[in-house]
GROMACS .gro file of C-alpha atoms in nm:
model
  188
    1MET     CA    1  -2.745  -1.849   4.118
    2LEU     CA    2  -2.889  -1.514   4.007
    3LYS     CA    3  -2.537  -1.376   3.956
    4PHE     CA    4  -2.452  -1.677   3.743
    5LYS     CA    5  -2.762  -1.622   3.522
    6ILE     CA    6  -2.684  -1.253   3.483
    7LEU     CA    7  -2.322  -1.330   3.396
    8PHE     CA    8  -2.433  -1.596   3.146
    9LEU     CA    9  -2.685  -1.355   2.985
   10PHE     CA   10  -2.418  -1.084   2.966
   11ILE     CA   11  -2.174  -1.321   2.791
   12VAL     CA   12  -2.441  -1.430   2.540
   13LEU     CA   13  -2.535  -1.069   2.460
   14LEU     CA   14  -2.170  -0.974   2.425
   15GLY     CA   15  -2.114  -1.262   2.184
   16LEU     CA   16  -2.419  -1.167   1.977
   17SER     CA   17  -2.314  -0.804   1.956
   18GLY     CA   18  -1.978  -0.920   1.817
   19CYS     CA   19  -2.160  -1.108   1.542
   20ILE     CA   20  -2.379  -0.813   1.456
   21THR     CA   21  -2.099  -0.556   1.432
   22SER     CA   22  -1.840  -0.771   1.258
   23SER     CA   23  -1.616  -0.609   1.002
   24HIS     CA   24  -1.424  -0.731   0.701
   25TYR     CA   25  -1.053  -0.650   0.712
   26TYR     CA   26  -0.849  -0.575   0.401
   27VAL     CA   27  -0.478  -0.534   0.326
   28LEU     CA   28  -0.276  -0.416   0.028
   29SER     CA   29   0.063  -0.525   0.160
   30ILE     CA   30   0.104  -0.854  -0.027
   31ALA     CA   31   0.335  -0.803  -0.326
   32PRO     CA   32   0.242  -0.983  -0.647
   33GLN     CA   33   0.479  -1.212  -0.834
   34PRO     CA   34   0.627  -1.011  -1.124
   35ALA     CA   35   0.552  -1.134  -1.478
   36THR     CA   36   0.905  -1.040  -1.587
   37TYR     CA   37   1.230  -0.990  -1.399
   38TYR     CA   38   1.519  -0.747  -1.433
   39VAL     CA   39   1.888  -0.828  -1.422
   40ASN     CA   40   2.035  -0.807  -1.074
   41LYS     CA   41   2.303  -0.536  -1.079
   42ASN     CA   42   2.413  -0.617  -0.722
   43ARG     CA   43   2.314  -0.281  -0.585
   44SER     CA   44   2.126  -0.194  -0.274
   45ILE     CA   45   1.797  -0.005  -0.296
   46GLY     CA   46   1.663   0.210  -0.015
   47VAL     CA   47   1.287   0.270  -0.016
   48LYS     CA   48   1.163   0.573   0.177
   49LYS     CA   49   0.830   0.539   0.358
   50VAL     CA   50   0.543   0.575   0.110
   51THR     CA   51   0.342   0.888   0.189
   52ILE     CA   52  -0.037   0.880   0.155
   53PRO     CA   53  -0.325   1.130   0.177
   54ASP     CA   54  -0.468   1.188   0.526
   55TYR     CA   55  -0.800   1.019   0.445
   56LEU     CA   56  -0.612   0.688   0.407
   57TYR     CA   57  -0.499   0.703   0.771
   58LYS     CA   58  -0.855   0.621   0.878
   59ARG     CA   59  -0.917   0.255   0.956
   60GLU     CA   60  -1.242   0.249   0.756
   61ILE     CA   61  -1.211   0.237   0.378
   62ALA     CA   62  -1.298   0.574   0.225
   63VAL     CA   63  -1.467   0.630  -0.112
   64ALA     CA   64  -1.538   0.964  -0.280
   65LYS     CA   65  -1.899   1.071  -0.321
   66THR     CA   66  -1.800   1.392  -0.498
   67SER     CA   67  -1.472   1.567  -0.570
   68SER     CA   68  -1.481   1.721  -0.222
   69GLN     CA   69  -1.675   1.468  -0.010
   70ILE     CA   70  -1.580   1.120   0.108
   71THR     CA   71  -1.779   0.853   0.285
   72LEU     CA   72  -1.660   0.551   0.481
   73LEU     CA   73  -1.769   0.204   0.374
   74SER     CA   74  -1.966   0.035   0.651
   75GLY     CA   75  -1.803  -0.281   0.784
   76ALA     CA   76  -1.492  -0.245   0.562
   77VAL     CA   77  -1.175  -0.179   0.759
   78TRP     CA   78  -0.807  -0.163   0.672
   79GLY     CA   79  -0.621  -0.436   0.858
   80GLU     CA   80  -0.295  -0.239   0.850
   81ASP     CA   81  -0.154   0.112   0.844
   82LEU     CA   82  -0.152   0.176   0.470
   83ASP     CA   83   0.169   0.381   0.460
   84ALA     CA   84   0.366   0.104   0.632
   85GLY     CA   85   0.189  -0.173   0.437
   86LEU     CA   86   0.245  -0.012   0.098
   87THR     CA   87   0.610   0.058   0.181
   88GLN     CA   88   0.667  -0.305   0.276
   89ARG     CA   89   0.482  -0.420  -0.035
   90LEU     CA   90   0.699  -0.201  -0.260
   91ILE     CA   91   1.015  -0.336  -0.093
   92SER     CA   92   0.898  -0.695  -0.141
   93PHE     CA   93   0.802  -0.633  -0.504
   94LEU     CA   94   1.138  -0.474  -0.587
   95GLN     CA   95   1.319  -0.766  -0.420
   96LYS     CA   96   1.129  -1.005  -0.646
   97LYS     CA   97   1.153  -0.791  -0.960
   98PHE     CA   98   1.531  -0.742  -0.936
   99GLN     CA   99   1.584  -1.089  -0.783
  100GLN     CA  100   1.785  -0.949  -0.496
  101PRO     CA  101   1.735  -0.923  -0.122
  102SER     CA  102   1.920  -0.590  -0.089
  103VAL     CA  103   1.608  -0.374  -0.088
  104TYR     CA  104   1.540  -0.209   0.248
  105ALA     CA  105   1.336   0.058   0.416
  106TYR     CA  106   1.537   0.382   0.408
  107PRO     CA  107   1.683   0.532   0.614
  108TRP     CA  108   1.822   0.226   0.785
  109ASP     CA  109   2.066   0.168   1.067
  110LEU     CA  110   2.356   0.058   0.848
  111ASP     CA  111   2.687   0.232   0.802
  112ARG     CA  112   2.661   0.243   0.424
  113VAL     CA  113   2.429   0.440   0.200
  114PRO     CA  114   2.214   0.253  -0.055
  115ASP     CA  115   2.316   0.265  -0.421
  116VAL     CA  116   1.965   0.379  -0.521
  117LYS     CA  117   1.710   0.571  -0.312
  118VAL     CA  118   1.339   0.558  -0.401
  119GLY     CA  119   1.060   0.782  -0.277
  120VAL     CA  120   0.687   0.752  -0.352
  121ASP     CA  121   0.430   1.020  -0.265
  122ILE     CA  122   0.070   0.915  -0.327
  123THR     CA  123  -0.150   1.222  -0.375
  124ARG     CA  124  -0.482   1.047  -0.455
  125PHE     CA  125  -0.584   0.686  -0.399
  126ILE     CA  126  -0.960   0.648  -0.382
  127ALA     CA  127  -1.263   0.498  -0.550
  128LYS     CA  128  -1.520   0.730  -0.705
  129GLY     CA  129  -1.813   0.590  -0.896
  130ASP     CA  130  -1.699   0.293  -1.102
  131LYS     CA  131  -1.325   0.370  -1.092
  132VAL     CA  132  -1.029   0.371  -0.854
  133TYR     CA  133  -0.791   0.662  -0.904
  134LEU     CA  134  -0.423   0.652  -0.812
  135ASP     CA  135  -0.206   0.960  -0.859
  136ALA     CA  136   0.150   0.965  -0.731
  137ASN     CA  137   0.492   1.124  -0.771
  138TRP     CA  138   0.794   0.903  -0.749
  139GLU     CA  139   1.167   0.959  -0.773
  140ALA     CA  140   1.464   0.723  -0.790
  141VAL     CA  141   1.817   0.856  -0.742
  142HIS     CA  142   2.145   0.672  -0.800
  143VAL     CA  143   2.340   0.806  -0.504
  144SER     CA  144   2.695   0.792  -0.644
  145THR     CA  145   2.619   0.929  -0.995
  146GLU     CA  146   2.329   1.153  -0.885
  147LYS     CA  147   2.138   1.033  -1.192
  148ARG     CA  148   1.765   1.079  -1.130
  149LYS     CA  149   1.444   0.944  -1.269
  150ALA     CA  150   1.125   1.115  -1.156
  151LYS     CA  151   0.771   1.080  -1.279
  152LEU     CA  152   0.415   1.191  -1.221
  153PHE     CA  153   0.212   0.869  -1.226
  154SER     CA  154  -0.163   0.839  -1.279
  155THR     CA  155  -0.387   0.542  -1.344
  156THR     CA  156  -0.755   0.456  -1.334
  157VAL     CA  157  -0.884   0.103  -1.270
  158PRO     CA  158  -1.249  -0.006  -1.305
  159THR     CA  159  -1.431  -0.117  -0.989
  160SER     CA  160  -1.771  -0.192  -0.841
  161SER     CA  161  -1.912  -0.025  -0.532
  162ASP     CA  162  -1.857  -0.315  -0.287
  163ALA     CA  163  -1.553  -0.306  -0.059
  164ALA     CA  164  -1.389  -0.623  -0.195
  165SER     CA  165  -1.402  -0.487  -0.550
  166VAL     CA  166  -1.268  -0.146  -0.442
  167VAL     CA  167  -0.975  -0.308  -0.259
  168GLU     CA  168  -0.898  -0.541  -0.553
  169SER     CA  169  -0.895  -0.242  -0.790
  170MET     CA  170  -0.668  -0.051  -0.550
  171ASN     CA  171  -0.444  -0.357  -0.547
  172ARG     CA  172  -0.420  -0.357  -0.929
  173ALA     CA  173  -0.360   0.020  -0.940
  174PHE     CA  174  -0.074  -0.002  -0.690
  175GLY     CA  175   0.067  -0.293  -0.894
  176GLU     CA  176   0.086  -0.063  -1.196
  177LEU     CA  177   0.271   0.195  -0.985
  178GLU     CA  178   0.518  -0.070  -0.863
  179GLU     CA  179   0.595  -0.170  -1.222
  180ASP     CA  180   0.648   0.194  -1.320
  181VAL     CA  181   0.889   0.253  -1.031
  182ALA     CA  182   1.083  -0.065  -1.116
  183LYS     CA  183   1.120   0.046  -1.479
  184GLY     CA  184   1.259   0.379  -1.356
  185ILE     CA  185   1.510   0.210  -1.126
  186LYS     CA  186   1.620  -0.015  -1.412
  187THR     CA  187   1.730   0.288  -1.616
  188LEU     CA  188   1.968   0.413  -1.346
   0.00000   0.00000   0.00000
């Protein structure tokens, strides 16, 4: 009987500790519905894995206190690996924007090369004060013609200090980057 009481007490304490240390999980991998669409040119698009700064590999959401110091938001956790999530989101967005399913992660295990290759390198993606900053380099290359479109991208989106607001502002900032990449692909 004593073992049963101890086991019961242990289970109750374990359950309470789960309630006390609960976290909120956030993702950025859900692609928005584009406001406008581009003509499908029946070409395949290969999207290289989006690269991100090292501080985004942490599970906790980071915000900048100063230009050289970050802090982690308590109880706010990424529910995905951001590099994989942002890559999948970009693929999904481009599929919707160009109204075609032939957008894949590159390199892929197919015998043919994509018509267009896209690479995105995020160099800064963080909230500081009342803004979220997103700086990135992206390049799209038409493989057969070797025509290139490359751009340095930078945007600032207003935010509040709470995690939900920071993530929503990051979501809007990445949406602007997606639109910019799509416009570049359209010109190839």
